Coordinates of C-alpha atoms in Angstrom, one line a residue:
Chain A
X231 CA 19.9 14.3 -58.0
X232 CA 17.5 16.3 -56.0
X233 CA 13.8 15.7 -56.4
X234 CA 12.4 18.4 -58.7
X235 CA 9.8 19.3 -56.0
X236 CA 12.6 20.1 -53.6
X237 CA 13.2 23.7 -54.6
X238 CA 13.0 26.4 -57.3
X239 CA 16.4 25.6 -59.0
X240 CA 17.3 22.3 -60.5
X241 CA 21.0 22.8 -61.4
X242 CA 23.0 20.2 -59.5
X243 CA 25.3 21.7 -57.0
X244 CA 27.7 20.2 -54.5
X245 CA 25.0 20.7 -51.9
X246 CA 22.4 18.9 -54.0
X247 CA 24.7 16.0 -54.5
X248 CA 25.4 15.8 -50.7
X249 CA 21.7 16.1 -49.9
X250 CA 20.7 13.4 -52.4
X251 CA 23.2 11.1 -51.0
X252 CA 21.7 11.3 -47.6
X253 CA 17.9 11.8 -47.8
X254 CA 15.6 13.1 -50.4
X255 CA 13.2 15.5 -48.7
X256 CA 9.7 16.2 -49.8
X257 CA 9.2 19.9 -49.4
X258 CA 6.4 22.2 -50.4
X259 CA 5.9 25.8 -49.7
X260 CA 2.3 26.4 -48.7
X261 CA 0.4 29.5 -47.6
X262 CA 0.1 29.8 -43.8
X263 CA -2.6 27.6 -42.3
X264 CA -2.8 25.4 -45.4
X265 CA -1.6 22.3 -43.7
X266 CA -2.5 21.5 -40.1
X267 CA -0.6 18.3 -39.5
X268 CA -1.1 15.9 -36.6
X269 CA 1.9 15.5 -34.3
X270 CA 4.8 13.6 -35.9
X271 CA 5.1 10.0 -35.0
X272 CA 7.8 7.7 -36.3
X273 CA 6.4 5.6 -39.1
X274 CA 7.6 2.2 -40.0
X275 CA 10.0 3.8 -42.5
X276 CA 11.5 5.9 -39.6
X277 CA 10.7 9.1 -41.5
X278 CA 8.6 11.7 -39.8
X279 CA 6.4 14.6 -41.0
X280 CA 6.9 18.1 -39.7
X281 CA 5.2 21.4 -40.4
X282 CA 6.8 24.6 -39.5
X283 CA 6.9 28.2 -40.6
X284 CA 10.2 29.7 -41.8
X285 CA 10.4 33.4 -42.5
X286 CA 6.6 33.5 -42.8
X287 CA 6.3 30.6 -45.2
X288 CA 4.8 27.3 -44.0
X289 CA 6.7 24.2 -45.0
X290 CA 5.5 20.6 -44.7
X291 CA 8.3 18.0 -45.0
X292 CA 8.9 14.4 -44.4
X293 CA 12.3 13.9 -43.1
X294 CA 14.7 11.5 -41.3
X295 CA 14.3 12.3 -37.6
X296 CA 18.1 12.8 -37.3
X297 CA 17.9 15.9 -39.4
X298 CA 18.9 18.9 -37.4
X299 CA 17.1 22.2 -37.8
X300 CA 20.3 23.6 -39.4
X301 CA 20.5 20.8 -42.0
X302 CA 16.8 21.2 -42.7
X303 CA 17.4 24.9 -43.5
X304 CA 20.6 24.5 -45.5
X305 CA 20.2 21.1 -47.2
X306 CA 16.4 20.8 -47.7
X307 CA 15.3 24.3 -48.1
X308 CA 18.4 26.0 -49.6
X309 CA 18.4 28.6 -46.9
X310 CA 22.1 28.6 -46.8
X311 CA 22.5 32.0 -45.1
X312 CA 22.5 30.1 -41.8
X313 CA 26.0 28.8 -41.5
X314 CA 27.5 25.5 -40.1
X315 CA 30.6 26.2 -38.1
X316 CA 31.4 23.7 -35.4
X317 CA 28.1 21.8 -35.5
X318 CA 28.5 21.4 -31.8
X319 CA 26.8 24.5 -30.3
X320 CA 30.2 26.1 -29.6
X321 CA 30.5 28.8 -32.3
X322 CA 27.0 30.4 -32.8
X323 CA 27.3 30.5 -36.7
X324 CA 24.0 28.5 -36.9
X325 CA 22.0 30.9 -34.7
X326 CA 18.4 31.4 -35.8
X327 CA 15.3 32.7 -34.0
X328 CA 12.6 30.3 -32.8
X329 CA 9.4 32.1 -31.9
X330 CA 11.7 35.2 -31.5
X331 CA 14.3 33.5 -29.2
X332 CA 17.8 32.8 -30.4
X333 CA 18.9 29.2 -30.5
X334 CA 21.7 27.1 -32.0
X335 CA 20.0 25.3 -34.9
X336 CA 22.7 22.7 -35.0
X337 CA 21.8 21.2 -31.6
X338 CA 18.2 20.4 -32.2
X339 CA 16.1 18.1 -34.4
X340 CA 13.9 19.8 -37.0
X341 CA 11.0 17.5 -36.2
X342 CA 10.8 19.0 -32.7
X343 CA 9.8 22.3 -34.3
X344 CA 6.3 21.3 -35.3
X345 CA 4.2 24.4 -35.5
X346 CA 7.0 26.8 -34.6
X347 CA 8.0 30.0 -36.3
X348 CA 11.6 30.2 -37.4
X349 CA 13.4 33.4 -38.5
X350 CA 16.7 33.0 -40.3
X351 CA 19.0 35.7 -41.7
X352 CA 17.0 35.5 -44.9
X353 CA 14.0 36.7 -43.0
X354 CA 15.6 39.5 -41.0
X355 CA 15.1 42.4 -43.5
X356 CA 11.6 43.7 -44.0
X357 CA 10.9 43.8 -47.7
X358 CA 13.8 45.7 -49.3
X359 CA 14.8 47.5 -46.1
X360 CA 17.7 46.2 -44.1
X361 CA 17.1 45.4 -40.5
X362 CA 18.7 48.2 -38.3
X363 CA 21.3 45.6 -37.2
X364 CA 22.3 44.8 -40.8
X365 CA 22.7 48.5 -41.6
X366 CA 24.7 49.0 -38.3
X367 CA 27.0 46.1 -39.2
X368 CA 27.7 47.8 -42.5
X369 CA 28.2 51.2 -40.9
X370 CA 30.6 49.8 -38.4
X371 CA 32.5 47.4 -40.6
X372 CA 31.5 44.7 -38.1
X373 CA 32.8 41.8 -40.1
X374 CA 35.7 40.7 -42.3
X375 CA 35.2 37.2 -43.8
X376 CA 31.5 37.3 -43.0
X377 CA 31.0 33.7 -42.1
X378 CA 29.9 34.3 -38.5
X379 CA 27.8 37.4 -39.5
X380 CA 24.4 35.7 -40.1
X381 CA 24.6 34.1 -36.7
X382 CA 25.9 37.4 -35.1
X383 CA 22.9 39.2 -36.6
X384 CA 20.3 36.7 -35.5
X385 CA 21.9 36.5 -32.1
X386 CA 21.9 40.3 -31.8
X387 CA 18.3 40.5 -32.9
X388 CA 17.5 38.0 -30.1
X389 CA 19.6 40.1 -27.7
X390 CA 17.6 43.2 -28.5
X391 CA 14.3 41.4 -28.1
X392 CA 15.4 40.2 -24.6
X393 CA 16.1 43.8 -23.5
X394 CA 18.6 42.8 -20.9
X395 CA 21.9 44.2 -22.3
X396 CA 22.4 47.9 -21.5
X397 CA 26.1 48.3 -21.3
X398 CA 29.0 47.2 -23.6
X399 CA 30.0 44.7 -20.9
X400 CA 26.5 43.2 -21.0
X401 CA 26.4 43.1 -24.8
X402 CA 29.8 41.3 -24.8
X403 CA 28.6 38.8 -22.2
X404 CA 25.3 38.1 -23.8
X405 CA 26.9 37.8 -27.3
X406 CA 29.6 35.4 -26.1
X407 CA 27.9 32.5 -27.8
X408 CA 29.0 33.9 -31.2
X409 CA 32.6 33.4 -32.1
X410 CA 34.3 35.7 -34.7
X411 CA 37.6 34.2 -35.9
X412 CA 38.4 37.5 -37.6
X413 CA 38.2 39.3 -34.3
X414 CA 35.6 41.9 -35.3
X415 CA 34.2 42.0 -31.8
X416 CA 34.8 45.8 -31.0
X417 CA 32.9 46.7 -34.2
X418 CA 30.2 44.2 -33.6
X419 CA 29.6 45.7 -30.1
X420 CA 29.5 49.2 -31.6
X421 CA 27.1 48.1 -34.3
X422 CA 24.7 46.5 -31.8
X423 CA 24.9 49.7 -29.6
X424 CA 23.9 51.7 -32.7
X425 CA 21.0 49.5 -33.5
X426 CA 19.8 49.5 -29.9
X427 CA 19.8 53.3 -29.9
X428 CA 17.7 53.4 -33.1
X429 CA 15.0 50.9 -32.1
Chain B
X212 CA 24.4 9.3 -35.8
X213 CA 22.7 6.0 -35.3
X214 CA 19.1 5.9 -36.4
X215 CA 16.4 6.0 -33.8
X216 CA 12.7 5.9 -33.4
X217 CA 11.2 9.3 -32.7
X218 CA 8.0 9.6 -30.7
X219 CA 6.2 12.5 -29.0
X220 CA 5.0 12.1 -25.4
X221 CA 1.5 13.6 -24.7
X222 CA 1.8 13.7 -20.9
X223 CA 4.2 12.6 -18.1
X224 CA 2.6 9.2 -17.7
X225 CA 2.8 8.7 -21.5
X226 CA 6.5 9.7 -21.4
X227 CA 7.3 7.1 -18.8
X228 CA 5.2 4.5 -20.7
X229 CA 7.0 5.2 -23.9
X230 CA 10.4 4.3 -22.4
X231 CA 8.9 0.8 -22.3
X232 CA 11.7 -0.6 -20.1
X233 CA 14.2 0.1 -22.8
X234 CA 17.5 1.3 -21.2
X235 CA 18.5 2.9 -24.4
X236 CA 15.4 5.1 -24.6
X237 CA 16.2 8.8 -24.0
X238 CA 14.0 11.8 -23.3
X239 CA 14.8 14.9 -25.4
X240 CA 13.9 18.4 -24.3
X241 CA 16.5 21.1 -25.0
X242 CA 18.7 18.6 -26.8
X243 CA 21.8 20.7 -26.3
X244 CA 23.8 17.9 -24.7
X245 CA 22.0 14.8 -25.8
X246 CA 22.1 15.6 -29.5
X247 CA 25.8 16.7 -29.3
X248 CA 26.6 13.3 -27.8
X249 CA 24.4 11.5 -30.4
X250 CA 26.4 13.1 -33.2
X251 CA 29.6 11.8 -31.6
X252 CA 27.9 8.4 -31.1
X253 CA 28.7 8.5 -27.3
X254 CA 24.9 8.3 -26.9
X255 CA 23.2 5.8 -29.1
X256 CA 19.5 5.8 -28.2
X257 CA 17.2 3.4 -30.0
X258 CA 14.2 5.6 -29.1
X259 CA 14.1 9.3 -28.6
X260 CA 11.0 10.6 -26.7
X261 CA 10.2 14.2 -27.4
X262 CA 8.9 15.6 -24.1
X263 CA 8.8 19.3 -25.1
X264 CA 5.0 19.4 -25.2
X265 CA 4.6 18.2 -21.6
X266 CA 3.0 20.8 -19.3
X267 CA 6.1 21.3 -17.2
X268 CA 6.9 24.9 -17.9
X269 CA 5.6 26.7 -14.8
X270 CA 7.5 28.4 -12.0
X271 CA 5.2 28.6 -9.1
X272 CA 5.4 29.5 -5.4
X273 CA 4.8 26.6 -3.1
X274 CA 2.4 26.7 0.0
X275 CA 5.5 26.4 2.3
X276 CA 7.0 29.6 0.8
X277 CA 9.4 27.9 -1.6
X278 CA 9.4 27.7 -5.4
X279 CA 8.5 24.8 -7.7
X280 CA 10.3 24.9 -11.1
X281 CA 8.9 22.8 -13.9
X282 CA 11.4 20.5 -15.5
X283 CA 10.9 22.1 -18.9
X284 CA 11.5 25.7 -17.8
X285 CA 14.3 26.9 -20.1
X286 CA 17.4 28.1 -18.3
X287 CA 17.0 31.7 -19.5
X288 CA 13.4 31.9 -18.3
X289 CA 14.4 30.5 -14.9
X290 CA 17.4 32.9 -14.5
X291 CA 15.1 35.9 -15.5
X292 CA 12.1 34.9 -13.5
X293 CA 11.1 37.7 -11.1
X294 CA 10.7 35.4 -8.1
X295 CA 14.1 33.8 -8.8
X296 CA 15.9 37.1 -9.2
X297 CA 14.3 38.5 -6.1
X298 CA 14.4 35.5 -3.7
X299 CA 17.1 33.2 -5.2
X300 CA 19.6 35.6 -7.0
X301 CA 22.4 33.1 -6.6
X302 CA 20.5 30.7 -8.8
X303 CA 20.0 33.4 -11.5
X304 CA 23.7 34.2 -11.3
X305 CA 24.8 30.6 -11.6
X306 CA 22.6 30.0 -14.6
X307 CA 23.9 33.2 -16.3
X308 CA 27.5 32.0 -15.6
X309 CA 27.0 28.9 -17.8
X310 CA 26.9 28.3 -21.5
X311 CA 25.7 31.0 -24.0
X312 CA 22.3 32.7 -24.3
X313 CA 21.4 30.5 -27.3
X314 CA 22.0 27.4 -25.3
X315 CA 20.3 28.8 -22.2
X316 CA 17.2 29.5 -24.3
X317 CA 17.1 25.8 -25.4
X318 CA 18.3 24.0 -22.3
X319 CA 15.7 22.8 -19.8
X320 CA 15.9 22.7 -16.0
X321 CA 15.7 18.9 -15.9
X322 CA 18.2 18.5 -18.7
X323 CA 20.7 20.6 -16.9
X324 CA 20.6 18.1 -14.1
X325 CA 21.2 15.3 -16.5
X326 CA 24.1 16.9 -18.4
X327 CA 27.0 14.5 -18.9
X328 CA 30.6 15.2 -18.2
X329 CA 32.7 17.3 -20.6
X330 CA 35.7 15.0 -20.1
X331 CA 37.4 14.9 -23.5
X332 CA 38.0 11.2 -23.2
X333 CA 34.3 10.6 -22.6
X334 CA 33.6 12.4 -25.9
X335 CA 36.3 10.6 -27.9
X336 CA 35.0 7.2 -28.8
X337 CA 38.5 6.1 -29.9
X338 CA 39.8 6.2 -26.3
X339 CA 39.0 4.0 -23.2
X340 CA 36.5 5.5 -20.8
X341 CA 34.7 3.7 -18.0
X342 CA 31.8 6.1 -18.1
X343 CA 31.1 5.6 -21.8
X344 CA 32.1 1.9 -22.0
X345 CA 32.4 0.3 -18.6
X346 CA 35.4 -1.8 -18.0
X347 CA 37.6 -0.2 -20.6
X348 CA 39.6 1.9 -18.2
X349 CA 40.0 5.7 -17.5
X350 CA 42.2 7.6 -19.9
X351 CA 42.1 10.7 -17.8
X352 CA 43.9 9.4 -14.7
X353 CA 47.2 9.2 -16.6
X354 CA 46.2 11.6 -19.3
X355 CA 45.3 15.3 -19.9
X356 CA 43.5 15.8 -16.6
X357 CA 43.7 19.6 -16.1
X358 CA 40.0 20.0 -15.9
X359 CA 39.3 16.9 -13.7
X360 CA 38.2 16.2 -10.2
X361 CA 40.1 16.6 -7.0
X362 CA 37.5 15.2 -4.6
X363 CA 35.4 12.1 -4.6
X364 CA 37.3 10.4 -7.4
X365 CA 37.8 6.7 -7.9
X366 CA 40.2 4.4 -9.8
X367 CA 37.5 4.2 -12.4
X368 CA 36.8 7.8 -13.1
X369 CA 37.9 11.4 -12.3
X370 CA 35.4 13.3 -14.4
X371 CA 33.6 16.4 -13.1
X372 CA 29.9 17.4 -13.4
X373 CA 29.8 20.4 -15.7
X374 CA 26.7 22.3 -14.5
X375 CA 26.7 25.7 -12.9
X376 CA 22.9 25.7 -12.2
X377 CA 23.2 22.5 -10.1
X378 CA 25.9 24.0 -7.9
X379 CA 23.5 26.8 -6.8
X380 CA 20.6 24.3 -6.4
X381 CA 22.8 22.1 -4.2
X382 CA 23.7 25.1 -2.0
X383 CA 20.0 26.0 -1.8
X384 CA 19.0 22.5 -0.6
X385 CA 16.7 21.9 -3.6
X386 CA 14.7 18.7 -4.1
X387 CA 14.2 16.8 -7.4
X388 CA 10.7 15.5 -8.1
X389 CA 10.6 12.5 -10.4
X390 CA 7.9 10.2 -11.8
X391 CA 8.6 6.6 -12.8
X392 CA 7.0 3.3 -13.5
X393 CA 6.4 2.8 -9.8
X394 CA 5.1 6.2 -9.0
X395 CA 6.4 9.6 -7.8
X396 CA 9.3 10.3 -5.4
X397 CA 11.3 13.3 -4.1
X398 CA 15.1 13.1 -4.1
X399 CA 17.2 15.5 -2.1
X400 CA 19.6 17.3 -4.4
X401 CA 22.6 15.9 -2.5
X402 CA 21.4 12.4 -3.3
X403 CA 20.5 13.0 -6.9
X404 CA 24.0 12.9 -8.5
X405 CA 26.4 10.0 -7.7
X406 CA 30.1 9.7 -7.1
X407 CA 31.8 7.5 -9.7
X408 CA 32.8 4.6 -7.5
X409 CA 33.0 1.5 -9.6
X410 CA 30.0 2.4 -11.7
X411 CA 30.9 5.8 -13.3
X412 CA 28.4 5.0 -16.2
X413 CA 25.7 6.0 -13.7
X414 CA 25.7 9.8 -13.2
X415 CA 22.5 9.9 -11.1
X416 CA 20.3 7.8 -8.9
X417 CA 17.4 8.0 -11.4
X418 CA 15.9 4.6 -12.0
X419 CA 15.2 3.3 -15.5
X420 CA 12.1 5.0 -16.9
X421 CA 12.0 7.8 -14.4
X422 CA 11.6 11.4 -15.6
X423 CA 12.3 14.6 -13.7
X424 CA 9.1 16.7 -13.4
X425 CA 10.2 19.5 -11.2
X426 CA 12.9 21.0 -9.0
X427 CA 11.7 22.6 -5.7
X428 CA 13.5 25.2 -3.8
X429 CA 12.9 25.7 0.0
X430 CA 12.0 29.2 1.2
X431 CA 15.5 30.2 2.3
X432 CA 17.3 31.9 -0.7
X433 CA 20.1 33.8 0.9
X434 CA 19.1 36.8 -1.2
X435 CA 21.0 39.4 1.0
X436 CA 24.3 37.6 1.3
X437 CA 25.2 35.3 -1.6
X438 CA 27.5 35.0 -4.6
X439 CA 28.3 32.7 -7.5
X440 CA 32.0 32.9 -8.4
X441 CA 33.2 30.9 -11.4
X442 CA 36.9 30.7 -12.4
X443 CA 37.6 29.5 -16.0
X444 CA 40.1 29.8 -18.8
X445 CA 38.2 32.6 -20.5
X446 CA 35.8 35.1 -19.1
X447 CA 32.6 33.7 -20.7
X448 CA 31.2 30.6 -22.3
X449 CA 33.6 28.1 -20.8
X450 CA 33.2 25.3 -18.2
X451 CA 34.4 26.0 -14.7
X452 CA 37.9 25.1 -13.4
X453 CA 36.4 25.9 -10.0
X454 CA 33.0 27.4 -9.2
X455 CA 31.3 28.2 -6.0
X456 CA 27.8 29.1 -4.8
X457 CA 27.9 30.7 -1.3
X458 CA 25.2 32.0 1.0
X459 CA 25.4 33.5 4.5
X460 CA 22.8 34.2 7.1
X461 CA 24.5 36.9 9.3
X462 CA 23.7 38.4 12.7
X463 CA 25.9 41.5 12.5
X464 CA 29.4 40.1 11.7
X465 CA 28.5 36.7 13.2
X466 CA 27.6 33.8 10.9
X467 CA 24.3 32.2 11.9
X468 CA 24.4 29.8 9.0
X469 CA 26.8 29.5 6.1
X470 CA 26.6 27.3 3.1
X471 CA 28.8 26.7 0.1
X472 CA 28.8 24.3 -2.8
X473 CA 31.5 23.8 -5.4
X474 CA 31.5 23.0 -9.1
X475 CA 34.3 21.8 -11.4
X476 CA 36.0 19.8 -8.7
X477 CA 34.0 16.6 -8.4
X478 CA 31.7 14.1 -10.1
X479 CA 28.8 16.0 -8.5
X480 CA 28.2 19.4 -7.0
X481 CA 30.3 19.3 -3.9
X482 CA 29.0 20.3 -0.4
X483 CA 30.4 19.4 3.0
X484 CA 28.4 19.7 6.2
X485 CA 31.6 19.6 8.2
X486 CA 33.0 22.6 6.4
X487 CA 29.8 24.5 6.9
X488 CA 29.8 23.6 10.6
X489 CA 33.1 25.5 10.9
X490 CA 31.3 28.7 9.9
X491 CA 28.5 28.5 12.5
X492 CA 28.7 31.1 15.2
X493 CA 32.0 32.5 13.9
X494 CA 33.0 36.0 12.8
X495 CA 32.6 36.4 9.0
X496 CA 36.2 37.0 8.2
X497 CA 39.0 35.5 6.1
X498 CA 40.4 33.5 9.0
X499 CA 37.1 31.7 9.4
X500 CA 36.6 31.2 5.7
X501 CA 40.1 29.7 5.3
X502 CA 39.4 27.2 8.1
X503 CA 36.2 26.2 6.4
X504 CA 38.0 25.8 3.1
X505 CA 40.7 23.7 4.7
X506 CA 38.1 21.3 6.1
X507 CA 36.3 21.0 2.7
X508 CA 39.6 20.3 0.9
X509 CA 41.0 18.0 3.6
X510 CA 40.9 14.9 1.3
X511 CA 41.6 16.7 -2.0
X512 CA 43.9 14.9 -4.3
X513 CA 45.5 16.4 -7.4
X514 CA 46.5 14.5 -10.5
X515 CA 49.4 15.4 -12.9
X516 CA 47.8 18.6 -14.4
X517 CA 45.1 19.6 -11.9
X518 CA 46.9 20.0 -8.6
X519 CA 46.5 23.8 -9.0
X520 CA 42.8 23.3 -8.4
X521 CA 43.3 22.6 -4.7
X522 CA 44.8 26.0 -4.0
X523 CA 42.4 27.7 -6.5
X524 CA 39.4 26.1 -4.7
X525 CA 40.7 27.3 -1.3
X526 CA 41.1 30.9 -2.6
X527 CA 37.7 30.7 -4.3
X528 CA 36.0 29.7 -1.1
X529 CA 37.6 32.5 0.9
X530 CA 36.9 35.0 -1.9
X531 CA 33.3 33.9 -2.4
X532 CA 32.4 33.8 1.3
X533 CA 33.9 37.3 1.5
X534 CA 31.7 38.5 -1.4
X535 CA 28.7 37.0 0.3
X536 CA 29.6 38.6 3.7
X537 CA 30.1 42.0 2.1
X538 CA 26.8 41.7 0.1
X539 CA 28.8 42.3 -3.1
X540 CA 27.9 39.2 -5.3
X541 CA 30.0 38.5 -8.3
X542 CA 28.6 40.1 -11.5
X543 CA 28.4 37.8 -14.5
X544 CA 28.8 40.6 -17.0
X545 CA 31.3 42.9 -15.3
X546 CA 34.1 40.5 -14.8
X547 CA 36.3 42.2 -12.2
X548 CA 36.4 40.0 -9.1
X549 CA 35.8 42.0 -6.0

């Protein structure tokens, strides 16, 4: 099963079993600045060290270089809010923010994010207050099954930071990397318009 | 995914050195295409050289009045760069016509040039593919070839190059700056990508160990009369069936110089000097544009499911040159085609 140092809970889950079958990560949550690591280089074992900040918490891990950022979040850090849809960059369910820019976490190796700041859906709300986009998605019923929603929200947060979308057409175009199989698109556009008006 | 050795390059010379003559070494920057292909085991690098820390992120005016674009400039940053929007709007438009904003945020300029085809047989390791495994045959020639090439094909391969950005760079007469084990060289854009011939496994004329450091645009950007028109199966986030970058230099209604390059129809961005010669000195109207289209498509050949592309390409050329002449470039967010 998963190494006890891996996370706060030690009850075996399906995820733990899958993770243990692949690689056993060494993960520690450290205060910011506590671990300034040298650039990662493949060791003889093939495992590599990486230090990155996720939702304001610095993590230092030793991982298989094949680990995608998405798998690092979900399988190694139990940040399962970020979803795996297609795992090919086609659906947007895995969208997170890297230094404030939206990216597909499935199409990148975690080890390449040395020193970067990642924001996931778990980091979007400030304290106990929902992000304006989260509130707007609730107000506009902008989801049904909810599987695409974390990616939609992170993508919309990136969209607002870019400041390029002004019209509904522009919102639709710049949100086209996020697929919603339930077809909640009209409500998603309305929710984003509301959040843009507020902030 | 096959395991690999991961290393970080500290500068361009180090990146070249790290390839160590290994044909299976790969540079990774945005990763949006390479990592996808590695998951499918179409690409099986033994060594992956992370070049994301190299100082190749500048967009700078050149002394001659052009623009030098560092190989690591992300697609979004390039499309939104003030000098690109002002002087080369067709390039901004082409970039925004491709992929999604998440992918454009990740994807690098150099990586965009090195994208591999989206032919489904290339991706499917259970099928023959001369590009993936030379000598096994082409599944597309007799297969589902609706998205495939109509110009420059060979018996070995009918795949198309998927980039939008490259189509605009081809039209703009860009040059590709590379560094390799034997030094630096500059490759005209038209000579960078290859036709499949009997070696479709080679997409470009890059030599082993060479790395793209920059793309340079000459001064002429066709900012007043240009368009990027992309026709695809859905209105956003899909590869082109036919795409075209067009630019006109007009004297009244007379064409002083006209250029157009097409995407989605060949193994490389397709441009034809003979077709552009038809435009020179002629009135900018549909009759002229149709004659130029007919010249460009004179050797076009359709396969079972993609013959429609010949007529679609002809109409796209006429439509796009008309958009450029009227100074009404295609919007990439408001999808109505004028």
